[in-house]
Tab-separated table of C-alpha atoms in Angstrom:
chain	number	residue	atom	x	y	z
K	30	UNK	CA	57.455	109.490	131.066
K	31	UNK	CA	54.662	109.713	128.528
K	32	UNK	CA	55.736	109.666	124.884
K	33	UNK	CA	53.776	112.822	124.038
K	34	UNK	CA	52.920	115.183	126.865
K	35	UNK	CA	50.583	118.136	126.963
K	36	UNK	CA	49.236	120.257	129.774
K	37	UNK	CA	45.586	119.266	130.137
K	38	UNK	CA	44.475	122.820	130.916
K	39	UNK	CA	42.080	124.424	130.726
K	40	UNK	CA	44.002	127.271	129.168
K	41	UNK	CA	41.826	130.349	129.432
K	42	UNK	CA	42.528	133.370	127.224
K	43	UNK	CA	40.513	136.491	126.426
K	44	UNK	CA	39.152	137.032	122.940
K	45	UNK	CA	41.751	138.628	120.683
K	46	UNK	CA	44.745	137.360	122.662
K	47	UNK	CA	47.399	134.853	121.589
K	48	UNK	CA	46.898	131.302	122.830
K	49	UNK	CA	50.065	129.241	123.227
K	50	UNK	CA	49.768	125.463	123.378
K	51	UNK	CA	52.781	123.322	124.146
K	52	UNK	CA	53.794	119.716	123.610
K	53	UNK	CA	56.910	117.704	124.431
K	54	UNK	CA	57.847	114.295	123.050
K	55	UNK	CA	60.219	111.548	124.065
K	56	UNK	CA	61.694	110.184	120.804
K	57	UNK	CA	64.536	112.370	119.557
K	58	UNK	CA	64.326	110.687	116.143
K	59	UNK	CA	60.738	111.794	115.454
K	60	UNK	CA	60.271	113.551	112.118
K	61	UNK	CA	56.564	114.383	111.727
K	62	UNK	CA	54.439	116.509	114.042
K	63	UNK	CA	50.763	117.343	113.872
K	64	UNK	CA	48.201	119.517	115.625
K	65	UNK	CA	44.534	118.549	115.687
K	66	UNK	CA	41.545	120.444	117.007
K	67	UNK	CA	38.703	118.472	118.601
K	68	UNK	CA	35.391	120.031	119.537
K	69	UNK	CA	33.410	118.315	122.265
K	70	UNK	CA	31.728	115.180	120.948
K	71	UNK	CA	33.383	115.481	117.519
K	72	UNK	CA	36.318	113.822	115.820
K	73	UNK	CA	39.781	115.423	115.551
K	74	UNK	CA	40.359	117.839	112.685
K	75	UNK	CA	43.861	118.434	111.316
K	76	UNK	CA	45.034	122.027	111.735
K	77	UNK	CA	48.752	121.984	111.004
K	78	UNK	CA	51.652	119.672	110.370
K	79	UNK	CA	55.335	120.506	110.595
K	80	UNK	CA	58.419	118.508	109.692
K	81	UNK	CA	61.314	120.998	109.941
K	82	UNK	CA	62.735	123.046	112.780
K	83	UNK	CA	61.397	126.561	112.988
K	84	UNK	CA	58.024	128.157	112.418
K	85	UNK	CA	55.246	127.347	110.000
K	86	UNK	CA	52.380	129.789	109.621
K	87	UNK	CA	48.874	129.206	108.246
K	88	UNK	CA	46.424	132.034	108.773
K	89	UNK	CA	46.034	132.677	112.491
K	90	UNK	CA	47.935	129.491	113.367
K	91	UNK	CA	51.686	129.083	113.774
K	92	UNK	CA	53.362	125.782	114.563
K	93	UNK	CA	56.825	125.924	116.099
K	94	UNK	CA	59.226	122.984	116.224
K	95	UNK	CA	62.451	122.642	118.175
K	96	UNK	CA	63.847	119.139	117.697
K	97	UNK	CA	66.850	119.738	119.952
K	98	UNK	CA	64.522	120.485	122.854
K	99	UNK	CA	61.929	117.916	121.690
K	100	UNK	CA	59.275	120.555	121.826
K	101	UNK	CA	56.469	121.572	119.484
K	102	UNK	CA	53.997	124.369	120.035
K	103	UNK	CA	50.930	125.900	118.447
K	104	UNK	CA	50.188	129.611	118.587
K	105	UNK	CA	46.725	130.910	117.826
K	106	UNK	CA	46.635	134.643	117.151
K	107	UNK	CA	43.528	136.785	117.599
K	108	UNK	CA	41.812	133.964	119.502
K	109	UNK	CA	38.064	133.681	118.977
K	110	UNK	CA	35.407	131.960	121.099
K	111	UNK	CA	35.032	129.484	118.211
K	112	UNK	CA	38.626	128.366	118.892
K	113	UNK	CA	37.466	126.911	122.223
K	114	UNK	CA	38.208	123.205	121.874
K	115	UNK	CA	40.708	120.529	122.864
K	116	UNK	CA	43.956	120.627	120.893
K	117	UNK	CA	45.758	117.341	120.349
K	118	UNK	CA	49.458	117.122	119.610
K	119	UNK	CA	50.504	114.039	117.627
K	120	UNK	CA	54.010	112.806	116.847
K	121	UNK	CA	54.986	110.087	114.399
K	122	UNK	CA	57.542	107.925	116.180
K	123	UNK	CA	58.900	104.431	116.610
K	124	UNK	CA	57.208	102.885	119.628
K	125	UNK	CA	56.283	99.384	120.720
K	126	UNK	CA	58.070	97.820	117.769
K	127	UNK	CA	56.634	99.859	114.915
K	128	UNK	CA	56.184	103.374	113.578
K	129	UNK	CA	52.933	105.020	114.572
K	130	UNK	CA	51.249	108.295	115.403
K	131	UNK	CA	51.240	108.916	119.152
K	132	UNK	CA	48.696	111.386	120.491
K	133	UNK	CA	48.905	113.515	123.594
K	134	UNK	CA	45.883	113.661	125.870
K	135	UNK	CA	45.133	117.184	124.663
K	136	UNK	CA	44.968	120.709	126.044
K	137	UNK	CA	41.555	122.254	126.548
K	138	UNK	CA	41.434	125.869	125.369
K	139	UNK	CA	38.712	128.262	126.514
K	140	UNK	CA	38.473	131.661	124.799
K	141	UNK	CA	36.209	134.030	126.696
K	142	UNK	CA	34.614	137.183	125.235
Y	13	UNK	CA	33.062	114.891	98.234
Y	14	UNK	CA	36.080	112.926	99.372
Y	15	UNK	CA	36.157	111.782	102.939
Y	16	UNK	CA	35.747	109.130	105.553
Y	17	UNK	CA	32.369	107.927	106.744
Y	18	UNK	CA	31.614	105.944	109.866
Y	19	UNK	CA	28.341	104.376	110.832
Y	20	UNK	CA	26.397	104.342	112.959
Y	21	UNK	CA	27.022	107.567	114.857
Y	22	UNK	CA	25.641	106.098	118.085
Y	23	UNK	CA	25.408	102.419	118.976
Y	24	UNK	CA	23.930	100.766	122.039
Y	25	UNK	CA	24.489	97.107	122.827
Y	26	UNK	CA	24.006	94.682	125.649
Y	27	UNK	CA	27.010	93.112	127.272
Y	28	UNK	CA	28.018	89.840	125.620
Y	29	UNK	CA	27.034	90.871	122.092
Y	30	UNK	CA	29.472	91.391	119.254
Y	31	UNK	CA	29.082	94.601	117.279
Y	32	UNK	CA	30.604	95.789	113.991
Y	33	UNK	CA	31.499	99.412	113.280
Y	34	UNK	CA	31.703	100.536	109.688
Y	35	UNK	CA	34.426	102.714	108.163
Y	36	UNK	CA	34.556	103.677	104.482
Y	37	UNK	CA	36.861	106.107	102.674
Y	38	UNK	CA	36.953	107.421	99.106
Y	39	UNK	CA	40.267	109.240	99.441
Y	40	UNK	CA	42.173	106.439	97.710
Y	41	UNK	CA	44.360	106.076	100.800
Y	42	UNK	CA	46.198	102.810	101.276
Y	43	UNK	CA	46.506	102.966	105.070
Y	44	UNK	CA	43.620	102.919	107.515
Y	45	UNK	CA	43.483	102.953	111.303
Y	46	UNK	CA	41.123	102.366	114.206
Y	47	UNK	CA	41.500	104.314	117.434
Y	48	UNK	CA	39.664	104.343	120.690
Y	49	UNK	CA	39.230	107.502	122.756
Y	50	UNK	CA	38.243	107.545	126.426
Y	51	UNK	CA	37.548	110.729	128.425
Y	52	UNK	CA	40.732	112.562	129.391
Y	53	UNK	CA	42.970	110.225	127.413
Y	54	UNK	CA	44.747	110.418	124.118
Y	55	UNK	CA	43.763	108.274	121.173
Y	56	UNK	CA	44.896	104.664	121.436
Y	57	UNK	CA	45.570	102.549	118.366
Y	58	UNK	CA	43.528	99.353	118.063
Y	59	UNK	CA	44.396	98.017	114.595
Y	60	UNK	CA	45.873	99.364	111.398
Y	61	UNK	CA	46.108	98.253	107.801
Y	62	UNK	CA	48.641	99.527	105.305
Y	63	UNK	CA	47.348	97.547	102.348
Y	64	UNK	CA	44.382	95.437	101.293
Y	65	UNK	CA	44.218	91.972	102.867
Y	66	UNK	CA	46.809	92.859	105.490
Y	67	UNK	CA	46.448	94.361	108.963
Y	68	UNK	CA	48.406	94.547	112.213
Y	69	UNK	CA	47.528	94.812	115.866
Y	70	UNK	CA	47.961	98.132	117.587
Y	71	UNK	CA	48.480	98.751	121.271
Y	72	UNK	CA	45.066	97.599	122.489
Y	73	UNK	CA	43.895	94.939	120.012
Y	74	UNK	CA	42.584	92.443	122.565
Y	75	UNK	CA	38.837	91.950	122.193
Y	76	UNK	CA	38.725	93.503	118.709
Y	77	UNK	CA	38.952	92.148	115.173
Y	78	UNK	CA	39.166	93.752	111.729
Y	79	UNK	CA	39.148	92.872	108.049
Y	80	UNK	CA	40.449	94.685	104.977
Y	81	UNK	CA	38.950	93.049	101.912
Y	82	UNK	CA	38.627	96.287	99.961
Y	83	UNK	CA	40.804	99.391	99.879
Y	84	UNK	CA	37.835	101.571	100.767
Y	85	UNK	CA	36.570	99.623	103.767
Y	86	UNK	CA	38.016	98.724	107.172
Y	87	UNK	CA	35.280	97.449	109.538
Y	88	UNK	CA	35.974	96.912	113.236
Y	89	UNK	CA	34.236	94.234	115.304
Y	90	UNK	CA	34.059	94.735	119.048
Y	91	UNK	CA	33.695	91.280	120.530
Y	92	UNK	CA	32.273	90.162	123.842
Y	93	UNK	CA	35.867	89.545	124.968
Y	94	UNK	CA	36.517	93.295	125.141
Y	95	UNK	CA	36.187	94.089	128.852
Y	96	UNK	CA	35.429	97.817	128.642
Y	97	UNK	CA	33.972	98.461	125.182
Y	98	UNK	CA	32.130	101.708	125.941
Y	99	UNK	CA	34.132	104.421	124.179
Y	100	UNK	CA	34.341	106.778	121.198
Y	101	UNK	CA	35.743	104.886	118.183
Y	102	UNK	CA	37.553	106.767	115.445
Y	103	UNK	CA	38.606	105.567	112.025
Y	104	UNK	CA	41.382	107.360	110.142
Y	105	UNK	CA	43.269	107.079	106.877
Y	106	UNK	CA	46.505	108.487	105.533
Y	107	UNK	CA	48.067	108.923	102.095
Y	108	UNK	CA	51.400	107.551	103.352
Y	109	UNK	CA	53.300	106.451	106.426
Y	110	UNK	CA	54.355	109.436	108.488
Y	111	UNK	CA	51.869	111.698	106.724
Y	112	UNK	CA	48.864	113.394	108.237
Y	113	UNK	CA	45.898	111.243	109.225
Y	114	UNK	CA	42.325	112.223	108.466
Y	115	UNK	CA	39.516	111.125	110.735
Y	116	UNK	CA	35.956	110.034	110.205
Y	117	UNK	CA	33.165	111.474	112.400
Y	118	UNK	CA	33.386	108.629	114.912
Y	119	UNK	CA	31.037	106.085	116.465
Y	120	UNK	CA	30.056	106.359	120.099
Y	121	UNK	CA	29.484	102.867	121.474
Y	122	UNK	CA	27.696	102.270	124.753
Y	123	UNK	CA	27.533	98.765	126.187
Y	124	UNK	CA	25.350	98.079	129.206
């Protein structure tokens, strides 16, 4: 089992719809969770971070965390073609003998007009 | 402007040559990281440094070396011992352990 798992996609949604991106993680003791957006050929850009169970909203983005289910998601409302990118989930966890940020392989989102 | 810079953006080298990638930050962050990204894979940690003059190996340190002589700088050397060096290399820094990491623009290294 991978430590941070994401569906690779592509997830295709029409413009204006809600895009839902999901991520599961293996370490029940993890405390910090992050979502990054990565455009093709560019470096990852931090979108959201969440530490507590529940929802955290920032503009069109909402991060949802459920520690009991070891599940974190990102909702993008009113999706725009400019949101088309790969979204990386990252979880800070103890792995391989030390604490570190573990990244999922990413979900590719395609928003079509 | 505060941020992280990496240079060069693109780098081409012949097999058997060592190459050094630059990473500089003016965010006053103590911790810095080097990752490697290959197509279809998540980021993999090469080395990290939590304080000046100290650094630790990450998951894939073989064939790489680093130094941390100044807080602002964390250069990565890709040696000839690295078997598959062609990749996208990303430098990151963070204000504290467990906090968000911020990335530089990356260096795309191609070795032929």
